[in-house]
Tab-separated table of C-alpha atoms and ligand atoms in Angstrom:
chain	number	residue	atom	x	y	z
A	1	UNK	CA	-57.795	3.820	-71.146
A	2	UNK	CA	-58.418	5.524	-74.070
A	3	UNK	CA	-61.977	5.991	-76.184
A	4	UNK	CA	-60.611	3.992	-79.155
A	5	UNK	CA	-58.122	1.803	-79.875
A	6	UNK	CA	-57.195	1.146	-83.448
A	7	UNK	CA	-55.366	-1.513	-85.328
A	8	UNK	CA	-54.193	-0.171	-88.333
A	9	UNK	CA	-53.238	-2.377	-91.679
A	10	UNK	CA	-52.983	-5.714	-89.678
A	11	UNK	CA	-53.666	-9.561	-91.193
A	12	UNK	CA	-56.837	-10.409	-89.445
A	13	UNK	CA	-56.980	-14.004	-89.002
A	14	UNK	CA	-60.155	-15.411	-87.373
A	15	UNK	CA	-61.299	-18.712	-88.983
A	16	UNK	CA	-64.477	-18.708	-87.024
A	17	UNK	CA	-65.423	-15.467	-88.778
A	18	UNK	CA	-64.046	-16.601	-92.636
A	19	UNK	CA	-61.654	-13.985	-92.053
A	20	UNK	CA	-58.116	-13.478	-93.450
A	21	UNK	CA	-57.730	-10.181	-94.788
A	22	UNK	CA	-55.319	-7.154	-94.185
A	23	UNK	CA	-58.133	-4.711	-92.498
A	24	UNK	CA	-58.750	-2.025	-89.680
A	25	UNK	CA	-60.151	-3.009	-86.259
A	26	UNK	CA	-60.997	-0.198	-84.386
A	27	UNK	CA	-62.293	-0.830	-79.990
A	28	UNK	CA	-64.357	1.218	-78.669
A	29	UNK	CA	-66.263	0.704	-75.317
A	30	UNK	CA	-64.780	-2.816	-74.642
A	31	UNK	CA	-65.909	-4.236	-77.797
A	32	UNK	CA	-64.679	-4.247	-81.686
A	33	UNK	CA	-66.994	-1.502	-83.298
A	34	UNK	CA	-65.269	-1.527	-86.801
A	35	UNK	CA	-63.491	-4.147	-89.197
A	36	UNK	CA	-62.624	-3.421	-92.483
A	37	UNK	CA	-60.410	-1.538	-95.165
A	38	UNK	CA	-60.051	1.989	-94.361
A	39	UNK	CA	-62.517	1.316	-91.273
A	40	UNK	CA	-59.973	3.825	-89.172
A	41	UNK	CA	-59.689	6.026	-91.816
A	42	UNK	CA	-59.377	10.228	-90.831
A	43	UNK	CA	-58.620	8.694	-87.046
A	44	UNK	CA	-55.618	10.563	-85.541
A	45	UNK	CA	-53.629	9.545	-82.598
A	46	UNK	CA	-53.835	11.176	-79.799
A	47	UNK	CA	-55.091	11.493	-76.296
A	48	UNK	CA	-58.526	9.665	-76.667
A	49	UNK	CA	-57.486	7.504	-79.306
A	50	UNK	CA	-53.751	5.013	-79.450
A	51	UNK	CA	-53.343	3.594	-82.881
A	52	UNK	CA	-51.251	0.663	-83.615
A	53	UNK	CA	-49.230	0.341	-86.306
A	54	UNK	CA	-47.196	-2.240	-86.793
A	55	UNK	CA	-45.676	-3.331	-89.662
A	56	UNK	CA	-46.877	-6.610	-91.274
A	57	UNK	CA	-48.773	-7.726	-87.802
A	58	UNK	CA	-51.248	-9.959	-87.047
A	59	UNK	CA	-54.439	-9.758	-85.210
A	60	UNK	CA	-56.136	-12.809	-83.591
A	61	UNK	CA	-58.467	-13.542	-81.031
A	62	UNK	CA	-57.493	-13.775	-77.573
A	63	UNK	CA	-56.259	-17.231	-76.714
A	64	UNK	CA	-58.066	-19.545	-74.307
A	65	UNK	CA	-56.092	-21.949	-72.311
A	66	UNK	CA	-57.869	-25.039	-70.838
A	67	UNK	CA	-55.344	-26.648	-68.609
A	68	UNK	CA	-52.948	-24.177	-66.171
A	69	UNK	CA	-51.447	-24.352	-62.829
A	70	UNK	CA	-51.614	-21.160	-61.022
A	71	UNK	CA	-50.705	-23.060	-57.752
A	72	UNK	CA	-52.690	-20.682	-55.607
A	73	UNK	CA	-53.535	-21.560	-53.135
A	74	UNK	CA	-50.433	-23.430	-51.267
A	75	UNK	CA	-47.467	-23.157	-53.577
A	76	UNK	CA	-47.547	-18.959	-54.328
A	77	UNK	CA	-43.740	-19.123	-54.678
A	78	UNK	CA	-44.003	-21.021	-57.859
A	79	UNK	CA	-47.211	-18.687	-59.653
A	80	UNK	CA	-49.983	-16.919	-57.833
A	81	UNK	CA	-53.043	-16.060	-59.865
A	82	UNK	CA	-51.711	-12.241	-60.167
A	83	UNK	CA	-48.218	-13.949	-62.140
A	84	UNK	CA	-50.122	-16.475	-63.456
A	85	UNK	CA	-53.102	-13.809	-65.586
A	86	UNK	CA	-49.522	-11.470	-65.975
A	87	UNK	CA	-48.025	-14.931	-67.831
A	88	UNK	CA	-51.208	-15.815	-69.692
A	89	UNK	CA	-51.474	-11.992	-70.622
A	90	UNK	CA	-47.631	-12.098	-72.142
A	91	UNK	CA	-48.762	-14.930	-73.697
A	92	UNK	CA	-51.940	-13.972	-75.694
A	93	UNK	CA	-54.473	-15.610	-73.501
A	94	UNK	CA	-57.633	-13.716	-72.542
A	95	UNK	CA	-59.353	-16.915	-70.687
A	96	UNK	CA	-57.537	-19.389	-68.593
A	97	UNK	CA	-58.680	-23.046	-66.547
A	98	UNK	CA	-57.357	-23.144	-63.698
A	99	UNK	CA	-56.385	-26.829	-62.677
A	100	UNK	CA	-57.470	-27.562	-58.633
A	101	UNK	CA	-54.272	-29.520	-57.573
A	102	UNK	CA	-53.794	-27.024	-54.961
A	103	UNK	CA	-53.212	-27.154	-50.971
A	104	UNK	CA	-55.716	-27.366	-50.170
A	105	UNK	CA	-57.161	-29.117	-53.171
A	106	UNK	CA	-59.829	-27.094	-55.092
A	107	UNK	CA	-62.909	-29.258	-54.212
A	108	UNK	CA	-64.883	-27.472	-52.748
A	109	UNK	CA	-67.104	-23.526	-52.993
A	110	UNK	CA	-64.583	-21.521	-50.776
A	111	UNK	CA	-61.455	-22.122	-52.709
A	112	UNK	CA	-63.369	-21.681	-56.206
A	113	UNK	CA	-65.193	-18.523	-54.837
A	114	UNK	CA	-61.388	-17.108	-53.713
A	115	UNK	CA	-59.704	-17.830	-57.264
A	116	UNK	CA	-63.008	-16.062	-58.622
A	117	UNK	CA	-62.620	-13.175	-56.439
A	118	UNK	CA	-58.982	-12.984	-56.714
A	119	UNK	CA	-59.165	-12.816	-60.404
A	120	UNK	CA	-61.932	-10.365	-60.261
A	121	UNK	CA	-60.332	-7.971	-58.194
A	122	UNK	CA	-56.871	-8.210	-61.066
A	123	UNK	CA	-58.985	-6.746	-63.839
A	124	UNK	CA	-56.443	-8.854	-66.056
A	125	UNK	CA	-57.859	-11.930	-68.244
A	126	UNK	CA	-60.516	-14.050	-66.821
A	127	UNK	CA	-59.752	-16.779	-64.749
A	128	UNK	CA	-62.116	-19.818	-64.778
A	129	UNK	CA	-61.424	-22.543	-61.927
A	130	UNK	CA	-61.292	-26.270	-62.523
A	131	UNK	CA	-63.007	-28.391	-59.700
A	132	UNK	CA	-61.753	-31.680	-58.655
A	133	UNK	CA	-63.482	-34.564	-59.561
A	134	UNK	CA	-63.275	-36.137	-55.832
A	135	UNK	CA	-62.289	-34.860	-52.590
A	136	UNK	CA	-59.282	-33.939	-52.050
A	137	UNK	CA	-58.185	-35.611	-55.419
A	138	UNK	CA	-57.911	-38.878	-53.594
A	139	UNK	CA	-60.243	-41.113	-56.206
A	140	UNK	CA	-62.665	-42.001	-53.788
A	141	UNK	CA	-65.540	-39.832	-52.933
A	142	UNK	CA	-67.311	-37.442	-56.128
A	143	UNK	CA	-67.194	-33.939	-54.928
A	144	UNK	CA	-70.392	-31.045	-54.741
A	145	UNK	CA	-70.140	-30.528	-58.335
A	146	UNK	CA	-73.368	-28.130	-58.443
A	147	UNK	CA	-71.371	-26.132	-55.398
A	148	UNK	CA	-68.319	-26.081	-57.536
A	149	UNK	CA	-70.304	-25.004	-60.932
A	150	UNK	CA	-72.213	-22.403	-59.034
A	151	UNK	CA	-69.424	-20.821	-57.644
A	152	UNK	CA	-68.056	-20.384	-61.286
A	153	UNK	CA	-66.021	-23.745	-61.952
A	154	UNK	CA	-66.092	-25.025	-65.912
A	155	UNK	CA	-64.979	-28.575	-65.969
A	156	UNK	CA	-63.812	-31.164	-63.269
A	157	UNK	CA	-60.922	-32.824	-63.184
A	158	UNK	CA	-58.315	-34.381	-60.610
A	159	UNK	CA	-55.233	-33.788	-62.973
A	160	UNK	CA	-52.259	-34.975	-62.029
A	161	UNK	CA	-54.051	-37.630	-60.319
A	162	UNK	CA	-56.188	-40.198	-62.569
A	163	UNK	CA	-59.226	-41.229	-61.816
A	164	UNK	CA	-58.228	-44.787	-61.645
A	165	UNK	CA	-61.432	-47.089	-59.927
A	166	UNK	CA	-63.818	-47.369	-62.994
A	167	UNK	CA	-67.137	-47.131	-60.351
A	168	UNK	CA	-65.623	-43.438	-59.147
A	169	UNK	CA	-65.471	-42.897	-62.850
A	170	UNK	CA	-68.532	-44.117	-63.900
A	171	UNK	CA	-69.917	-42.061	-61.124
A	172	UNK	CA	-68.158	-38.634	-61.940
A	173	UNK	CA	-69.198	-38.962	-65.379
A	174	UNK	CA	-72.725	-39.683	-64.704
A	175	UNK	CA	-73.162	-36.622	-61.892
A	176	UNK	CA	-71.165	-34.242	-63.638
A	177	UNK	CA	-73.120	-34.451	-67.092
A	178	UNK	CA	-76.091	-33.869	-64.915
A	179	UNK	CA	-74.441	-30.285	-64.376
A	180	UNK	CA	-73.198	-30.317	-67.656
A	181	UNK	CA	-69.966	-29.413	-66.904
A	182	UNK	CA	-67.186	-31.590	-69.061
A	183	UNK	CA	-65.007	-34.680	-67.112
A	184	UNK	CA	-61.205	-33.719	-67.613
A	185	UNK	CA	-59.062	-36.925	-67.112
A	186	UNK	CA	-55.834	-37.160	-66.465
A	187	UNK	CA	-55.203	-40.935	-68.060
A	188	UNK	CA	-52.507	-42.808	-66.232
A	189	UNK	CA	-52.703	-46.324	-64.742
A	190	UNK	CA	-50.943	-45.742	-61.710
A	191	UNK	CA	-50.574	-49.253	-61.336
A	192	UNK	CA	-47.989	-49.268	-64.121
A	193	UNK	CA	-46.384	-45.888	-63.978
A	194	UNK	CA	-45.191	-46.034	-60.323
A	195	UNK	CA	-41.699	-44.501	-59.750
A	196	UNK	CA	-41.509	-43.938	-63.834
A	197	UNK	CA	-39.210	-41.140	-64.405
A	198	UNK	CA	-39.882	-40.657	-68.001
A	199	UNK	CA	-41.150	-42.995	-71.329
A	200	UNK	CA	-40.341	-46.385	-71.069
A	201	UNK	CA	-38.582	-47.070	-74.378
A	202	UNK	CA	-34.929	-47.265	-75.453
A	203	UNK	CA	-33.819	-44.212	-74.230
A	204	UNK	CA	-35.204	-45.007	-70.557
A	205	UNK	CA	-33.135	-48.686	-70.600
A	206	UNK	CA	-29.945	-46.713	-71.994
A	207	UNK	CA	-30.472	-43.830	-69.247
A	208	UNK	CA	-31.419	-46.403	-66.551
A	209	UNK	CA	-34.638	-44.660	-65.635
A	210	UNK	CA	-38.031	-46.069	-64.721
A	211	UNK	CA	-40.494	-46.111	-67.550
A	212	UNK	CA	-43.830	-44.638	-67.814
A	213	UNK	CA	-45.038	-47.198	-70.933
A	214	UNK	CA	-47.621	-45.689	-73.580
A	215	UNK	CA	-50.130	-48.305	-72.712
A	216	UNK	CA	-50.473	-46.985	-69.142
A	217	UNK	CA	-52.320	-43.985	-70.672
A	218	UNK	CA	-53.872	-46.035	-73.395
A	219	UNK	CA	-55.857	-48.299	-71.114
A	220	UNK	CA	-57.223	-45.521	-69.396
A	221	UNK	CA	-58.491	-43.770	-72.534
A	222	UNK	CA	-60.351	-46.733	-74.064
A	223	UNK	CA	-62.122	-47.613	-70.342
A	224	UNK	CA	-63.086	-43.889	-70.550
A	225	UNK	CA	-64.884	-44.034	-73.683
A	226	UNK	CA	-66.802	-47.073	-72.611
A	227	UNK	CA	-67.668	-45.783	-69.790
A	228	UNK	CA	-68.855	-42.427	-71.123
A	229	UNK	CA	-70.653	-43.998	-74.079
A	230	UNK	CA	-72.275	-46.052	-71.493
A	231	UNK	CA	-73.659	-43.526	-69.211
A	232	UNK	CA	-73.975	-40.923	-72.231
A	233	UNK	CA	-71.420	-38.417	-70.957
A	234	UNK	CA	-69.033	-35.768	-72.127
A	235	UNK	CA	-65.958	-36.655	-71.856
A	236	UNK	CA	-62.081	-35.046	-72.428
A	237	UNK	CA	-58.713	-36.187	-72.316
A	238	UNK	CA	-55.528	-34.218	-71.021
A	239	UNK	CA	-52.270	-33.961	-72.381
A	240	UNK	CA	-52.953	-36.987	-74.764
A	241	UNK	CA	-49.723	-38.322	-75.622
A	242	UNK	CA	-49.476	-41.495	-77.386
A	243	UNK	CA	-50.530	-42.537	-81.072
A	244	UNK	CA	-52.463	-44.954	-79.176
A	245	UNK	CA	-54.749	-42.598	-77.480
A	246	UNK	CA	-55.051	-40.739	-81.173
A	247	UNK	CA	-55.969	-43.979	-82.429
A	248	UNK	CA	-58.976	-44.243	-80.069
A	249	UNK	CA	-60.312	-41.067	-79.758
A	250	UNK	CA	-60.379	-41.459	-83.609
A	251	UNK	CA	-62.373	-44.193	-83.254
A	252	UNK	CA	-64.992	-42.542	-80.671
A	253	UNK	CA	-65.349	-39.598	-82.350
A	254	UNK	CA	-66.202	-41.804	-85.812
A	255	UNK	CA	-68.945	-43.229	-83.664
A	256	UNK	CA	-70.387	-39.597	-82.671
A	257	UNK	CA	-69.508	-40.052	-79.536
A	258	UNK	CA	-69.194	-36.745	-77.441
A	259	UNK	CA	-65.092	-37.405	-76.759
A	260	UNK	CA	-62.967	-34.464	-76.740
A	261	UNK	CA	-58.957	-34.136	-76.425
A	262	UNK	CA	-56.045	-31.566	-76.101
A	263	UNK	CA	-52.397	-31.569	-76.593
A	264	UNK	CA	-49.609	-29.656	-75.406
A	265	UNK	CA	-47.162	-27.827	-76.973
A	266	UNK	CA	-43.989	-29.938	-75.582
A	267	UNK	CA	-45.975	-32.557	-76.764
A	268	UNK	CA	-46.055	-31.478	-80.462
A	269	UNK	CA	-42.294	-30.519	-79.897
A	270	UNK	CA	-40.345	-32.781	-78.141
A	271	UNK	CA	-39.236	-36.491	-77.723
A	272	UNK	CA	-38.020	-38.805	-74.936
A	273	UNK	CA	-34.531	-37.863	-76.750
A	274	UNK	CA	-34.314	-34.381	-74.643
A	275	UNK	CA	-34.502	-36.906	-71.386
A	276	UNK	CA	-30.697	-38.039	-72.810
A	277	UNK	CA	-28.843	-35.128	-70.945
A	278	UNK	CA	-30.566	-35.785	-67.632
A	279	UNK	CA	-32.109	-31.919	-68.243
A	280	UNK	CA	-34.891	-32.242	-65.158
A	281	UNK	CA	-36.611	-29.607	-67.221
A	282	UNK	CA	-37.477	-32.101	-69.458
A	283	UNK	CA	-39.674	-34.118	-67.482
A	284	UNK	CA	-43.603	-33.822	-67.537
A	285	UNK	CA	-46.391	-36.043	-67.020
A	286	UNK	CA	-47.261	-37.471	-69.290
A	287	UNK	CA	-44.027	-37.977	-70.551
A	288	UNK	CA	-41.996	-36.975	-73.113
A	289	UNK	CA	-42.340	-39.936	-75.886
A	290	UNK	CA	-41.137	-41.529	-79.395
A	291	UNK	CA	-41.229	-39.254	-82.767
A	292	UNK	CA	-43.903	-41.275	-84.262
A	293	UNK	CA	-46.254	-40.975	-81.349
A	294	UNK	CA	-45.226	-36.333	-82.419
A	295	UNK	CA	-46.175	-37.251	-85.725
A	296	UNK	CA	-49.642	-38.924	-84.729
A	297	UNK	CA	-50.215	-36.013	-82.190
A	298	UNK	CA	-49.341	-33.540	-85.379
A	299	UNK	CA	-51.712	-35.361	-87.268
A	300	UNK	CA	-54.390	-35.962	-85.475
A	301	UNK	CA	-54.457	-31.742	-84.248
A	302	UNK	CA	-54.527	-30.768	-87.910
A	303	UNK	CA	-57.704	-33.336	-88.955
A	304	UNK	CA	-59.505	-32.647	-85.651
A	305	UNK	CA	-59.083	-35.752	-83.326
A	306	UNK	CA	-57.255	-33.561	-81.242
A	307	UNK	CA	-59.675	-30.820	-80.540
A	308	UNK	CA	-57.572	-28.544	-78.966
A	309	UNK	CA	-53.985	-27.528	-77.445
A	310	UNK	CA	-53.571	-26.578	-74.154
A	311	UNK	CA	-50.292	-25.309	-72.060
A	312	UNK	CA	-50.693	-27.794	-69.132
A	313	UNK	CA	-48.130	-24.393	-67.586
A	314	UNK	CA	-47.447	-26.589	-64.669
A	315	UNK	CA	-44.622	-23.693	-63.090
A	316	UNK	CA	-42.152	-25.289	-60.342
A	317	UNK	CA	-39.289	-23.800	-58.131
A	318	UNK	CA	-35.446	-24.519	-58.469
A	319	UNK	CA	-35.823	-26.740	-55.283
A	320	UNK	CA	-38.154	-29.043	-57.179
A	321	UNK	CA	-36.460	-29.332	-60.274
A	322	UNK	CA	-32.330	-29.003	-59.340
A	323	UNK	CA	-32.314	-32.347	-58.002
A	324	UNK	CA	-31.937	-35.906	-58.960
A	325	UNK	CA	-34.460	-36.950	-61.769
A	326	UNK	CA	-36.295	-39.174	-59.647
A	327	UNK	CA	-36.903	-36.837	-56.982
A	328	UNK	CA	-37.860	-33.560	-59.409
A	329	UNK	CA	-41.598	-32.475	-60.018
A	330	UNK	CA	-42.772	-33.130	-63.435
A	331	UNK	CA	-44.391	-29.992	-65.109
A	332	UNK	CA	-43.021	-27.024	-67.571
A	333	UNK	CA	-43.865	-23.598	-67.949
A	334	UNK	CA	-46.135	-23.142	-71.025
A	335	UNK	CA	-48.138	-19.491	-70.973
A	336	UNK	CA	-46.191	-18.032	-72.723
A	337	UNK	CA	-44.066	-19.624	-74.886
A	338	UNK	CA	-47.069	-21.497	-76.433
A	339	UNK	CA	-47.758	-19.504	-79.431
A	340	UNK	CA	-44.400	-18.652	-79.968
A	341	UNK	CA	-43.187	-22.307	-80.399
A	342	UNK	CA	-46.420	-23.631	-82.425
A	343	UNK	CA	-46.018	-20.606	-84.729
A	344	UNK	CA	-42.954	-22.923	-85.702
A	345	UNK	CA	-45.030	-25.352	-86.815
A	346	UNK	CA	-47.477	-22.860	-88.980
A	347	UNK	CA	-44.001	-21.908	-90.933
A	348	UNK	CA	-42.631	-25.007	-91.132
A	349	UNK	CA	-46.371	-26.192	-93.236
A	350	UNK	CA	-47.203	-28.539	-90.490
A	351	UNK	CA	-49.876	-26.684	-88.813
A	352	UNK	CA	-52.033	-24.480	-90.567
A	353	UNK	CA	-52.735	-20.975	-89.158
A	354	UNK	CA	-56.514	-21.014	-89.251
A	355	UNK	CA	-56.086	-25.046	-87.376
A	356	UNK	CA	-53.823	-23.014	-84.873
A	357	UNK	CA	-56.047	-20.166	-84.173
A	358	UNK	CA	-59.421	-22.188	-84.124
A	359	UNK	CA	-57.447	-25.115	-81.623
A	360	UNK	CA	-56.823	-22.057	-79.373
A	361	UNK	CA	-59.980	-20.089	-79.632
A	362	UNK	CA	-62.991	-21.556	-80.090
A	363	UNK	CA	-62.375	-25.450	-79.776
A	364	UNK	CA	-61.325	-24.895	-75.694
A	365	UNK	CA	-64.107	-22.419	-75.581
A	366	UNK	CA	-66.400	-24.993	-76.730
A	367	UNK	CA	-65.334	-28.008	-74.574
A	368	UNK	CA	-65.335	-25.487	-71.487
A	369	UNK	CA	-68.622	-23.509	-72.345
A	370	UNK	CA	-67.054	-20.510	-72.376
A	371	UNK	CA	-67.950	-17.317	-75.186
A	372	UNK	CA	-65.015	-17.662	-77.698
A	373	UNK	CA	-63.173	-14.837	-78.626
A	374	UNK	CA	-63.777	-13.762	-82.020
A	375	UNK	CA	-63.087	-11.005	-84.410
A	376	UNK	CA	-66.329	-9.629	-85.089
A	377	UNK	CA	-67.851	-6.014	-85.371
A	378	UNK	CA	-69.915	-6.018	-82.186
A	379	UNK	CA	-68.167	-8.651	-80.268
A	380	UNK	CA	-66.639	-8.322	-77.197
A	381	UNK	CA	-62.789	-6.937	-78.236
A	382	UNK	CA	-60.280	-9.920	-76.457
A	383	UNK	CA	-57.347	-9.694	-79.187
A	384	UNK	CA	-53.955	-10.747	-79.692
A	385	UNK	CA	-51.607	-8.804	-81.627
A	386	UNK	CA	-48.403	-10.991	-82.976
A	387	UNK	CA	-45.116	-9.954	-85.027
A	388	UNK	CA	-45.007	-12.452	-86.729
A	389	UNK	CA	-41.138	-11.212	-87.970
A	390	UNK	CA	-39.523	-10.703	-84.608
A	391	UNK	CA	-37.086	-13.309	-83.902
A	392	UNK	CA	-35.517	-13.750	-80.537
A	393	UNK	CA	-34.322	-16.454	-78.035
A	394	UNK	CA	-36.184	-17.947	-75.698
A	395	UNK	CA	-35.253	-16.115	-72.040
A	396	UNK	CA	-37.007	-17.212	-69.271
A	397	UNK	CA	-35.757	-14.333	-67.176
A	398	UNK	CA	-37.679	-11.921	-68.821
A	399	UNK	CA	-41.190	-14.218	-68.594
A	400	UNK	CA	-44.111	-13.141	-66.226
A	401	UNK	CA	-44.262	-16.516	-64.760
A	402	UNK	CA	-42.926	-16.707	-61.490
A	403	UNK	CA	-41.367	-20.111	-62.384
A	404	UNK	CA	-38.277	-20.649	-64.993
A	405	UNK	CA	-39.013	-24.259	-65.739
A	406	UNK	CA	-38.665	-24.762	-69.406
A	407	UNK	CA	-36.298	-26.854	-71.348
A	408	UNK	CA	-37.181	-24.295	-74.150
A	409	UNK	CA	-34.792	-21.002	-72.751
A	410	UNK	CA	-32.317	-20.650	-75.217
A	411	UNK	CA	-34.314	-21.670	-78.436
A	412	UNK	CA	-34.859	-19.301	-81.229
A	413	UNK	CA	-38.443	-18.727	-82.273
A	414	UNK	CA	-40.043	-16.336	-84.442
A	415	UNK	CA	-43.098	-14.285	-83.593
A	416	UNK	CA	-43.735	-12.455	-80.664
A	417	UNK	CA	-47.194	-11.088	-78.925
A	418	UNK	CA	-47.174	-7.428	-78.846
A	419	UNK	CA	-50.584	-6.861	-77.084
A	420	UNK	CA	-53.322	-8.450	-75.827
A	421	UNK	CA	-56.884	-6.989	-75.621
A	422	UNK	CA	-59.135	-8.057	-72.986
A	423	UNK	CA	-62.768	-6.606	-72.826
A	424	UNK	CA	-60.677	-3.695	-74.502
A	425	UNK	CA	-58.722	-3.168	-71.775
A	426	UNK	CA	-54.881	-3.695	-73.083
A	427	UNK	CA	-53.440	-6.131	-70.237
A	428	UNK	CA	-49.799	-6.874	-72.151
A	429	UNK	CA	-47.893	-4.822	-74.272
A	430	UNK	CA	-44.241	-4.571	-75.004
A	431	UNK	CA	-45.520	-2.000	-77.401
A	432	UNK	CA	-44.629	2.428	-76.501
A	433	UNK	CA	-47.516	3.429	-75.598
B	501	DOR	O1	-46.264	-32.491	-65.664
B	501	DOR	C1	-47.244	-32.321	-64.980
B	501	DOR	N1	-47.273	-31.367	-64.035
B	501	DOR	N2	-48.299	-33.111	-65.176
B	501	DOR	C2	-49.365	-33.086	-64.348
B	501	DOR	O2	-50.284	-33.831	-64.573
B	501	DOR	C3	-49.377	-32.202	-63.169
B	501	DOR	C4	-48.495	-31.032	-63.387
B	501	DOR	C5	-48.207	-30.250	-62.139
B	501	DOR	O3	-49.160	-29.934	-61.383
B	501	DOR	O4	-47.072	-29.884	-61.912
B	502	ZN	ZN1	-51.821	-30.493	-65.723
């Protein structure tokens, strides 16, 4: 590693800081020392110090994803944490929540204490794990949720599963605010979403697929926020995907209450239309729904409702996804292909850059407790560089991930991460050194 590292003549972009400016950021010792014009000036390359200098780049905090599947332990042939912290890397994340639907489950001290260790031992980003909310994600008994927060776990959560008996819930919210540590729910009445295939609208009747109606979600959501106003809890929503949900958290948050959501990119992207080929790739849970429920998810990101996006990078093997739609695993690869795609929506004027930035920096950060990147002088240096210019398609072959599951490969995008900083250490670059 070298003594400095300097970012010469880049667009600094860190809403958190009131900065936008064209400036020099110079690392030194793990941490930004200098920001400002001419604040490298008389430093020449060489073997203690690697300048950047890339035309018309941007610099941004690291990323922070809230909601990954690393699918260690169990499933290693799909992502390990070593792919999955090489993904998040490529992708401009510096911290990422791990999600415990593992085999075994992460419920417990041993498997959080492994993923801890593992990701220790990687020196890449840092990893934080995601306890379950009962044991063995089975709904029924709470897990040791001091265990799981001692041992390093942020949030709980039995994604993939819901939480679906209102006393469990009740429960989990009640014990888990005791440890402060946030209740992630994955909101789906199983009841009416068994052997649903994708969203039950049109498209599903024409396709002949079972549907996975909005309302199964929305229920869920609106029992959540009673309960959590009851007991006095935090509380956050996964992968919200219906104007219905938006509608309600809209409402809770009106009423102060302390409700907090993400989105996903496919979310923000896609419709129940890409289901019309049969593409496998296309299904995710939730799924895939209408264009108005994109333009309340759109919406609702931009004013705030939704407080943050998050990948859901759920990574899956050919054998689970080159098969028959009913028998393929839902989930898409999202590490790092998320800024990419949502920089879409900054050109386009949907999205604005400092929303983007502040919905992957400091709003996860917040919900998990974690110290947000930023771009200040003194601050620990977690950066992402972007060319913002570089168009290219979509090629899953060349991605980190262990997993090609994306119905995404093949789609132009423009802007590209050239580096990311962690602690100063550069863990991605496609960059000559
Ligand atoms: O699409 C999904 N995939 N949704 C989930 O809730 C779980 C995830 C997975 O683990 O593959
Ligand atoms: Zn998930």
């Amino acid at each position: 590693m070298s003594d400095a590292l300097v970012f010469r003549r880049v667009r600094a972009v860190d809403p958190a800081a009131a900065l936008d400016a064209e400036v020099d950021v110079v690392v030194e010792k793990g941490r930004i020392s200098r920001i400002g014009r001419g604040a490298a000036e008389g430093m020449v390359p060489g073997e203690r110090v690697r300048i950047v200098d890339l035309q018309g780049a941007w610099l941004l905090p690291g990323l922070v994803d809230l909601h990954a599947h690393l699918r260690e332990p169990g499933a290693e042939g799909k992502e390990d944490v070593a792919s999955g912290l090489r993904a998040a890397a490529a992708g401009g994340f510096v911290d990422v929540c791990c999600m415990p639907n593992t085999r075994p489950v992460n419920d417990s001290r041993v498997v959080t204490e492994m993923l801890v260790a593992k990701a220790r031992a990687l020196s890449s980003v840092r990893l934080h794990p995601i306890g379950a909310i009962t044991v063995g994600q089975k709904g029924e008994q709470l897990t040791e949720m001091a265990d799981l927060k001692e041992a390093g776990a942020v949030a709980v959560s039995d994604d993939g599963r819901c939480v679906t008996s209102s006393r469990v819930m009740r429960r989990a919210l009640e014990y888990a605010s005791t440890f402060d540590l946030p209740v992630i729910q994955h909101a789906e009445d199983h009841a009416l979403t068994e052997g649903a295939q994708m969203h039950e609208g049109e498209i599903s009747t024409r396709l002949g697929l079972r549907g996975w109606p909005r309302v199964a979600e929305d229920v869920i959501v609106a029992r959540d926020i009673l309960l959590a106003e009851y007991v006095g809890a935090r509380y956050h929503v996964a992968h919200v995907s219906t104007a219905g949900s938006v509608r309600l958290l809209r409402e809770a948050k009106s009423r102060g209450l302390a409700v907090t959501a993400e989105v996903t990119p496919h979310h923000l992207l896609l419709t129940h239309h890409a289901l019309l080929g049969y593409d496998t790739a296309c299904k995710v849970n939730p799924p895939l729904r209408e264009p108005e429920d994109v333009e309340a998810l759109r919406r609702a990101l931009v004013d705030g409702t939704i407080d943050c996006v998050a990948t859901d990078h759920a990574p899956h093997g050919v054998l689970d996804k080159d098969v028959e739609m009913a028998g393929a695993a839902p989930g898409m690869i999202g590490l790092e292909l998320c800024l990419p795609l949502l920089l879409g929506l900054v050109r386009e004027g949907v999205l604005p850059l400092s929303r983007l930035v502040e919905s992957l920096t400091t709003a996860p950060a917040r919900i998990a407790g974690l110290q947000a990147p930023g771009l200040r002088e003194g601050g620990r240096a977690d950066l992402v560089l972007v060319d913002p210019n570089a168009s290219y398609l979509i090629d899953p072959s060349r991605m980190r991930t262990k997993s090609r599951n994306t119905p995404f490969a093949g789609r132009r995008v423009t802007g590209r991460v050239a580096m990311t900083v962690c602690e100063g250490r550069v863990v991605h670059t496609d960059l000559e050194a």
